[in-house]
C-alpha positions as MATLAB code, in Angstrom:
seq = 'MIRQLRGGRLILAGLLALGVSACAATYTNHGYIPPAEDLEMILPGVDTRDSVAETIGRPAASGIVSESTWFYVASRHRHFTYNAPEVVERDIVAISFDSRGTVENIRELGLEDGEIVRFSRRVTESNIQEVTFLRQLIGSVGRVNIAEALNGN';
ca = [
     114.504   14.991  126.119;
     113.932   18.739  126.331;
     110.538   18.147  127.965;
     112.156   15.971  130.619;
     114.757   18.678  131.278;
     112.054   21.348  131.637;
     109.985   19.044  133.882;
     113.009   18.398  136.090;
     113.692   22.128  136.382;
     110.072   22.761  137.250;
     110.139   20.101  139.974;
     113.446   21.447  141.284;
     112.048   25.002  141.377;
     108.941   23.745  143.222;
     111.056   21.898  145.785;
     113.264   24.949  146.265;
     110.210   27.190  146.765;
     108.761   24.700  149.255;
     112.042   24.540  151.164;
     112.337   28.314  151.400;
     108.715   28.736  152.510;
     109.166   26.095  155.223;
     111.782   28.332  156.833;
     109.463   31.349  156.942;
     108.055   32.412  160.286;
     104.343   32.049  160.946;
     102.302   34.269  163.245;
      99.279   33.549  165.418;
      97.015   36.008  167.184;
      95.389   35.322  170.546;
      92.898   37.261  172.628;
      90.957   40.473  172.165;
      91.200   44.068  173.261;
      88.417   46.557  172.564;
      89.026   49.264  169.954;
      90.152   52.696  171.228;
      86.856   54.349  170.206;
      84.924   51.870  172.390;
      87.261   52.482  175.329;
      86.693   56.248  175.004;
      82.991   55.646  175.670;
      83.774   54.303  179.162;
      83.943   57.056  181.772;
      85.707   56.509  185.126;
      83.439   57.378  188.035;
      80.314   56.987  185.881;
      80.259   53.557  184.254;
      79.733   50.311  186.167;
      80.606   46.656  185.533;
      77.267   46.166  183.784;
      77.658   49.165  181.495;
      81.244   48.140  180.635;
      80.048   44.610  179.835;
      77.351   46.085  177.599;
      79.751   48.474  175.845;
      82.795   46.246  175.220;
      81.843   42.829  176.611;
      83.176   40.803  179.509;
      86.869   39.875  179.486;
      88.297   36.392  179.309;
      90.320   37.074  182.483;
      89.608   39.071  185.625;
      91.514   39.783  188.815;
      92.949   36.764  190.610;
      91.868   37.730  194.114;
      88.599   39.529  193.336;
      86.554   41.005  190.531;
      88.205   44.389  191.153;
      90.014   44.440  187.789;
      89.078   43.194  184.336;
      91.878   42.365  181.891;
      91.517   42.330  178.112;
      94.624   40.766  176.554;
      95.672   40.381  172.919;
      99.004   38.962  171.817;
     100.818   38.012  168.643;
     103.215   35.047  168.631;
     105.926   34.258  166.112;
     106.602   30.587  165.372;
     109.853   29.813  163.614;
     110.962   26.261  162.807;
     111.593   24.193  165.919;
     112.124   27.173  168.269;
     109.657   27.957  171.054;
     107.006   30.537  170.103;
     108.056   34.119  170.805;
     105.644   36.864  171.881;
     106.294   39.771  169.526;
     103.335   41.958  170.458;
     101.097   42.180  173.537;
      98.412   44.699  174.409;
      96.565   44.716  177.723;
      93.665   46.872  178.812;
      93.061   46.804  182.573;
      89.818   48.293  183.861;
      89.704   48.553  187.651;
      86.556   48.972  189.701;
      86.000   50.402  193.177;
      84.070   48.621  195.949;
      80.717   49.823  194.512;
      81.510   48.381  191.064;
      82.127   51.758  189.417;
      85.007   52.168  186.960;
      87.967   53.607  188.824;
      90.709   53.511  186.191;
      91.432   52.364  182.626;
      95.036   51.462  181.916;
      96.592   50.352  178.629;
      99.816   48.352  178.735;
     102.118   46.987  176.049;
     104.753   44.293  175.811;
     107.388   46.696  177.119;
     105.385   47.170  180.356;
     105.335   43.457  181.129;
     107.379   41.539  183.608;
     108.486   37.955  183.423;
     106.676   35.859  186.000;
     108.484   32.739  187.037;
     106.336   30.001  188.470;
     107.553   27.839  191.278;
     106.918   24.209  190.522;
     105.819   22.523  193.696;
     104.746   18.930  193.361;
     102.566   17.305  195.961;
     103.552   13.762  196.701;
     100.733   11.434  195.703;
     101.809    8.801  198.175;
     102.972   10.142  201.519;
     103.592    6.726  203.129;
     105.433    5.365  200.090;
     102.911    2.534  199.722;
     103.059    0.905  196.298;
     100.001    0.444  194.092;
     100.139   -3.345  194.530;
     100.223   -3.029  198.333;
      97.244   -0.630  198.218;
      95.324   -3.092  196.015;
      96.058   -6.065  198.263;
      95.338   -3.994  201.376;
      91.785   -3.204  200.233;
      90.789   -6.836  199.546;
      89.369   -7.396  203.035;
      87.589   -4.030  203.170;
      85.143   -4.720  200.346;
      81.897   -6.497  201.300;
      80.811   -8.346  198.135;
      77.237   -8.902  199.407;
      76.712   -5.170  199.939;
      78.214   -4.350  196.556;
      75.926   -6.829  194.742;
      72.756   -5.846  196.633;
      73.401   -2.145  196.139;
      73.246   -1.368  199.904;
];
C-alpha cells in the first residue's frame, strides 16, 4: 500500500514537471554574422568583394536591386505555447560596395534599428475571362491532333 502511494506521488510529480516544462519558452537561432575580430580585418577603401568573401564568407542575402550591399543577418526567436514566434534579438551587418567593388562602408544594426515592413498582398487572377476548368477542358478537345501526338510529330 505504501509502495503504491509512493508510486502515485512519483507519477504525479513527473506529470507536474512535464506540465510546467511544456509552458516554458523555447528559443531558436537563425542566420550568421561574422565575429567582431573578423570584421575589424576588413578595411573600407582597401578590401574588395573577393577579399571580403575570403575573410568572412559570402552572405546569405545581398542587395535587392544590385550587389552593392551584402547583408549578414542573425536572429533569435522565442516560441511560447501557441503564440506566434517573437524576434527577441536581431543583429545585421551591412557591407556596402562602390561601383568598382571596393568596400565603402560597414554598418552594424540591431533589433532597435529595424523597421516593420508591411507587404502588400496583390493576387493575380488566374482566370481573367472567368472560364471554368470544365469549359477549358471541353474547349481543348478539338485542338488536339491524336495522330500527331501518337507519332511524336
